[in-house]
PDB file of C-alpha atoms and ligand atoms in Angstrom:
ATOM      1  CA  MET V   1      97.676  50.866 122.519  1.00  0.00           C
ATOM      2  CA  PRO V   2      99.295  52.729 125.410  1.00  0.00           C
ATOM      3  CA  ARG V   3     102.150  51.154 127.263  1.00  0.00           C
ATOM      4  CA  GLY V   4     101.009  48.979 130.109  1.00  0.00           C
ATOM      5  CA  PHE V   5      97.978  47.709 128.199  1.00  0.00           C
ATOM      6  CA  ARG V   6      99.440  45.185 125.859  1.00  0.00           C
ATOM      7  CA  GLY V   7      96.971  42.543 126.940  1.00  0.00           C
ATOM      8  CA  GLY V   8      93.788  43.147 124.956  1.00  0.00           C
ATOM      9  CA  GLU V   9      91.590  41.708 127.679  1.00  0.00           C
ATOM     10  CA  LYS V  10      93.118  43.847 130.387  1.00  0.00           C
ATOM     11  CA  HIS V  11      92.630  46.872 128.158  1.00  0.00           C
ATOM     12  CA  ALA V  12      88.976  46.051 127.589  1.00  0.00           C
ATOM     13  CA  ARG V  13      88.397  45.527 131.312  1.00  0.00           C
ATOM     14  CA  ALA V  14      90.031  48.861 132.139  1.00  0.00           C
ATOM     15  CA  ILE V  15      87.783  50.629 129.632  1.00  0.00           C
ATOM     16  CA  GLU V  16      84.739  48.945 131.138  1.00  0.00           C
ATOM     17  CA  SER V  17      85.681  50.065 134.641  1.00  0.00           C
ATOM     18  CA  LEU V  18      86.359  53.619 133.480  1.00  0.00           C
ATOM     19  CA  ILE V  19      83.001  53.833 131.697  1.00  0.00           C
ATOM     20  CA  ALA V  20      81.303  52.613 134.867  1.00  0.00           C
ATOM     21  CA  ARG V  21      83.173  55.173 136.940  1.00  0.00           C
ATOM     22  CA  ASP V  22      83.122  58.282 134.709  1.00  0.00           C
ATOM     23  CA  GLY V  23      80.601  57.646 131.932  1.00  0.00           C
ATOM     24  CA  ASP V  24      81.255  56.882 128.285  1.00  0.00           C
ATOM     25  CA  CYS V  25      82.736  60.201 127.326  1.00  0.00           C
ATOM     26  CA  CYS V  26      86.041  62.001 127.286  1.00  0.00           C
ATOM     27  CA  TRP V  27      86.916  62.996 130.842  1.00  0.00           C
ATOM     28  CA  TYR V  28      88.391  66.275 129.602  1.00  0.00           C
ATOM     29  CA  CYS V  29      86.158  67.680 126.876  1.00  0.00           C
ATOM     30  CA  ARG V  30      83.038  65.677 127.907  1.00  0.00           C
ATOM     31  CA  GLY V  31      82.506  64.622 124.285  1.00  0.00           C
ATOM     32  CA  GLN V  32      80.657  61.341 123.945  1.00  0.00           C
ATOM     33  CA  PHE V  33      82.392  58.531 122.149  1.00  0.00           C
ATOM     34  CA  VAL V  34      80.832  57.904 118.767  1.00  0.00           C
ATOM     35  CA  PRO V  35      82.210  55.277 116.381  1.00  0.00           C
ATOM     36  CA  GLY V  36      84.050  56.972 113.537  1.00  0.00           C
ATOM     37  CA  LYS V  37      83.892  60.343 115.232  1.00  0.00           C
ATOM     38  CA  ARG V  38      85.369  60.285 118.711  1.00  0.00           C
ATOM     39  CA  THR V  39      87.526  57.392 119.752  1.00  0.00           C
ATOM     40  CA  ARG V  40      88.229  56.168 123.280  1.00  0.00           C
ATOM     41  CA  THR V  41      91.794  56.127 124.480  1.00  0.00           C
ATOM     42  CA  ILE V  42      93.107  55.446 127.936  1.00  0.00           C
ATOM     43  CA  ASP V  43      94.865  58.470 129.333  1.00  0.00           C
ATOM     44  CA  HIS V  44      97.372  58.435 132.154  1.00  0.00           C
ATOM     45  CA  VAL V  45      96.659  61.381 134.463  1.00  0.00           C
ATOM     46  CA  ILE V  46     100.317  61.377 135.440  1.00  0.00           C
ATOM     47  CA  PRO V  47     102.099  60.275 132.262  1.00  0.00           C
ATOM     48  CA  LEU V  48     104.039  57.023 132.339  1.00  0.00           C
ATOM     49  CA  ALA V  49     107.130  59.014 131.391  1.00  0.00           C
ATOM     50  CA  ALA V  50     106.704  61.044 134.586  1.00  0.00           C
ATOM     51  CA  GLY V  51     106.366  57.981 136.746  1.00  0.00           C
ATOM     52  CA  GLY V  52     102.601  57.503 136.483  1.00  0.00           C
ATOM     53  CA  ARG V  53     101.225  54.003 136.904  1.00  0.00           C
ATOM     54  CA  SER V  54      98.755  51.992 134.860  1.00  0.00           C
ATOM     55  CA  ARG V  55      96.340  51.709 137.735  1.00  0.00           C
ATOM     56  CA  LEU V  56      92.729  52.731 137.647  1.00  0.00           C
ATOM     57  CA  ASP V  57      93.269  55.726 139.931  1.00  0.00           C
ATOM     58  CA  ASN V  58      95.740  57.126 137.401  1.00  0.00           C
ATOM     59  CA  LEU V  59      93.557  56.443 134.372  1.00  0.00           C
ATOM     60  CA  ARG V  60      90.846  58.348 132.569  1.00  0.00           C
ATOM     61  CA  LEU V  61      89.090  57.913 129.279  1.00  0.00           C
ATOM     62  CA  ALA V  62      90.087  60.584 126.792  1.00  0.00           C
ATOM     63  CA  CYS V  63      89.307  61.192 123.161  1.00  0.00           C
ATOM     64  CA  THR V  64      92.238  60.937 120.771  1.00  0.00           C
ATOM     65  CA  ARG V  65      92.302  64.702 120.341  1.00  0.00           C
ATOM     66  CA  CYS V  66      92.468  65.453 124.045  1.00  0.00           C
ATOM     67  CA  ASN V  67      94.985  62.719 124.631  1.00  0.00           C
ATOM     68  CA  HIS V  68      97.123  64.204 121.886  1.00  0.00           C
ATOM     69  CA  ALA V  69      96.605  67.806 123.001  1.00  0.00           C
ATOM     70  CA  LYS V  70      97.456  66.876 126.558  1.00  0.00           C
ATOM     71  CA  GLY V  71     100.844  65.568 125.406  1.00  0.00           C
ATOM     72  CA  ALA V  72     103.278  65.389 128.271  1.00  0.00           C
ATOM     73  CA  LEU V  73     101.155  67.509 130.615  1.00  0.00           C
ATOM     74  CA  THR V  74      99.665  65.913 133.660  1.00  0.00           C
ATOM     75  CA  GLY V  75      95.902  65.484 133.566  1.00  0.00           C
ATOM     76  CA  GLU V  76      95.486  68.252 136.125  1.00  0.00           C
ATOM     77  CA  ALA V  77      97.535  70.721 134.072  1.00  0.00           C
ATOM     78  CA  TYR V  78      95.624  69.919 130.893  1.00  0.00           C
ATOM     79  CA  ALA V  79      92.270  70.104 132.716  1.00  0.00           C
ATOM     80  CA  VAL V  80      92.827  73.800 133.476  1.00  0.00           C
ATOM     81  CA  SER V  81      94.453  74.711 130.166  1.00  0.00           C
ATOM     82  CA  ARG V  82      93.045  77.367 127.875  1.00  0.00           C
ATOM     83  CA  GLY V  83      93.152  74.994 124.927  1.00  0.00           C
ATOM     84  CA  LEU V  84      90.845  72.586 126.710  1.00  0.00           C
ATOM     85  CA  ALA V  85      88.431  75.364 127.724  1.00  0.00           C
ATOM     86  CA  ILE V  86      88.013  76.307 124.059  1.00  0.00           C
ATOM     87  CA  ARG V  87      87.576  72.687 123.081  1.00  0.00           C
ATOM     88  CA  GLN V  88      84.977  72.079 125.805  1.00  0.00           C
ATOM     89  CA  ARG V  89      82.855  74.930 124.475  1.00  0.00           C
ATOM     90  CA  LEU V  90      83.037  73.591 120.915  1.00  0.00           C
ATOM     91  CA  VAL V  91      82.186  70.061 122.003  1.00  0.00           C
ATOM     92  CA  ALA V  92      79.271  71.225 124.178  1.00  0.00           C
ATOM     93  CA  LYS V  93      77.856  73.189 121.254  1.00  0.00           C
ATOM     94  CA  GLU V  94      78.326  70.279 118.887  1.00  0.00           C
ATOM     95  CA  GLN V  95      76.514  67.943 121.272  1.00  0.00           C
ATOM     96  CA  ARG V  96      73.587  70.300 121.656  1.00  0.00           C
ATOM     97  CA  ARG V  97      73.369  70.513 117.892  1.00  0.00           C
ATOM     98  CA  ILE V  98      73.335  66.729 117.637  1.00  0.00           C
ATOM     99  CA  LEU V  99      70.430  66.716 120.086  1.00  0.00           C
ATOM    100  CA  GLY V 100      68.697  69.325 117.934  1.00  0.00           C
ATOM    101  CA  ALA V 101      68.645  71.859 120.737  1.00  0.00           C
ATOM    102  CA  VAL V 102      70.609  74.595 118.993  1.00  0.00           C
ATOM    103  CA  LEU V 103      69.233  76.384 116.008  1.00  0.00           C
ATOM    104  CA  PRO V 104      71.651  77.678 113.426  1.00  0.00           C
ATOM    105  CA  LYS V 105      71.509  81.420 112.819  1.00  0.00           C
ATOM    106  CA  THR V 106      69.513  80.994 109.625  1.00  0.00           C
ATOM    107  CA  ALA V 107      66.877  78.883 111.363  1.00  0.00           C
ATOM    108  CA  TYR V 108      63.206  79.600 111.316  1.00  0.00           C
ATOM    109  CA  HIS V 109      62.453  80.718 114.798  1.00  0.00           C
ATOM    110  CA  HIS V 110      59.810  78.820 116.764  1.00  0.00           C
ATOM    111  CA  PRO V 111      59.024  80.944 119.801  1.00  0.00           C
ATOM    112  CA  ARG V 112      57.164  78.328 121.805  1.00  0.00           C
ATOM    113  CA  ILE V 113      59.093  75.157 121.264  1.00  0.00           C
ATOM    114  CA  GLU V 114      58.986  72.300 123.741  1.00  0.00           C
ATOM    115  CA  TRP V 115      61.543  69.518 123.993  1.00  0.00           C
ATOM    116  CA  PHE V 116      60.577  66.037 125.064  1.00  0.00           C
ATOM    117  CA  GLY V 117      64.012  64.441 125.012  1.00  0.00           C
ATOM    118  CA  GLU V 118      65.744  62.290 122.424  1.00  0.00           C
ATOM    119  CA  GLY V 119      65.314  65.003 119.849  1.00  0.00           C
ATOM    120  CA  ARG V 120      61.517  65.059 120.013  1.00  0.00           C
ATOM    121  CA  TRP V 121      59.954  68.498 119.938  1.00  0.00           C
ATOM    122  CA  ALA V 122      56.773  70.400 119.205  1.00  0.00           C
ATOM    123  CA  CYS V 123      56.031  74.057 118.611  1.00  0.00           C
ATOM    124  CA  ARG V 124      52.960  75.436 120.360  1.00  0.00           C
ATOM    125  CA  SER V 125      52.672  78.300 117.870  1.00  0.00           C
ATOM    126  CA  CYS V 126      52.601  76.517 114.540  1.00  0.00           C
ATOM    127  CA  HIS V 127      51.822  72.999 115.831  1.00  0.00           C
ATOM    128  CA  VAL V 128      54.607  71.497 113.776  1.00  0.00           C
ATOM    129  CA  SER V 129      56.480  68.745 115.595  1.00  0.00           C
ATOM    130  CA  SER V 130      58.972  65.967 115.210  1.00  0.00           C
ATOM    131  CA  LEU V 131      56.001  63.597 114.843  1.00  0.00           C
ATOM    132  CA  ALA V 132      55.721  64.767 111.251  1.00  0.00           C
ATOM    133  CA  GLY V 133      59.174  63.327 110.662  1.00  0.00           C
ATOM    134  CA  ARG V 134      60.932  66.652 110.878  1.00  0.00           C
ATOM    135  CA  TRP V 135      64.337  66.013 112.295  1.00  0.00           C
ATOM    136  CA  SER V 136      65.041  69.553 113.410  1.00  0.00           C
ATOM    137  CA  PRO V 137      62.835  72.615 113.927  1.00  0.00           C
ATOM    138  CA  ALA V 138      65.508  74.590 112.080  1.00  0.00           C
ATOM    139  CA  THR V 139      64.269  73.132 108.806  1.00  0.00           C
ATOM    140  CA  VAL V 140      60.649  74.311 109.018  1.00  0.00           C
ATOM    141  CA  PRO V 141      59.284  77.808 109.255  1.00  0.00           C
ATOM    142  CA  CYS V 142      57.259  78.543 112.323  1.00  0.00           C
ATOM    143  CA  GLN V 143      54.353  80.484 110.916  1.00  0.00           C
ATOM    144  CA  PRO V 144      51.386  79.058 109.035  1.00  0.00           C
ATOM    145  CA  PRO V 145      51.886  78.967 105.224  1.00  0.00           C
ATOM    146  CA  SER V 146      49.688  82.000 104.551  1.00  0.00           C
ATOM    147  CA  ARG V 147      52.077  84.141 106.540  1.00  0.00           C
ATOM    148  CA  TRP V 148      55.352  83.015 104.994  1.00  0.00           C
ATOM    149  CA  LEU V 149      55.309  85.710 102.354  1.00  0.00           C
ATOM    150  CA  PRO V 150      55.736  89.314 103.361  1.00  0.00           C
ATOM    151  CA  LEU V 151      52.538  91.325 103.214  1.00  0.00           C
ATOM    152  CA  THR V 152      53.647  93.334 100.176  1.00  0.00           C
ATOM    153  CA  ALA V 153      53.695  90.165  98.093  1.00  0.00           C
ATOM    154  CA  TRP V 154      49.950  89.925  98.543  1.00  0.00           C
ATOM    155  CA  VAL V 155      49.053  93.502  97.836  1.00  0.00           C
ATOM    156  CA  ARG V 156      49.614  94.032  94.170  1.00  0.00           C
ATOM    157  CA  VAL V 157      48.599  97.475  93.016  1.00  0.00           C
ATOM    158  CA  ASP V 158      48.110  97.758  89.261  1.00  0.00           C
ATOM    159  CA  THR V 159      48.307 101.287  88.037  1.00  0.00           C
TER     160      THR V 159
HETATM  161 ZN1   ZN X 201      88.281  65.030 124.657  1.00  0.00          ZN
HETATM  162 ZN1   ZN X 202      56.563  77.071 115.400  1.00  0.00          ZN
END
């Protein structure tokens, strides 16, 4: 627990206020807090060591990794750092993948996919959709079964 937040109740109230103000994600990398994956910490924009206060206007929610990476920097210095820019890209990609909106390179490509939010999708070409219990379009080929095999597999010429 950071200095200035020894009272558990005060700590919980501060977190509540910060979530209401900034959303339930890391202020720096924008990663959402997920139990066991990304943990909330309270970050001091101006570190306590540099005279920062434990007041709401000097506080932000940060994931443990950002809080650690920030170190003794002020929040403003870390916010424009190259390390954070790289991390933001990784986190954004990871979050899109969680939502099922990014297909890995090996994915079967559905050219006419529609997203309905919360991971629900349907492909207008092959009519496969998340209704069939498919979690991600990356796990099903787009074309109808008769077209999965290359044409040469169907034309067998016996000589
Ligand atoms: Zn973060
Ligand atoms: Zn398709």
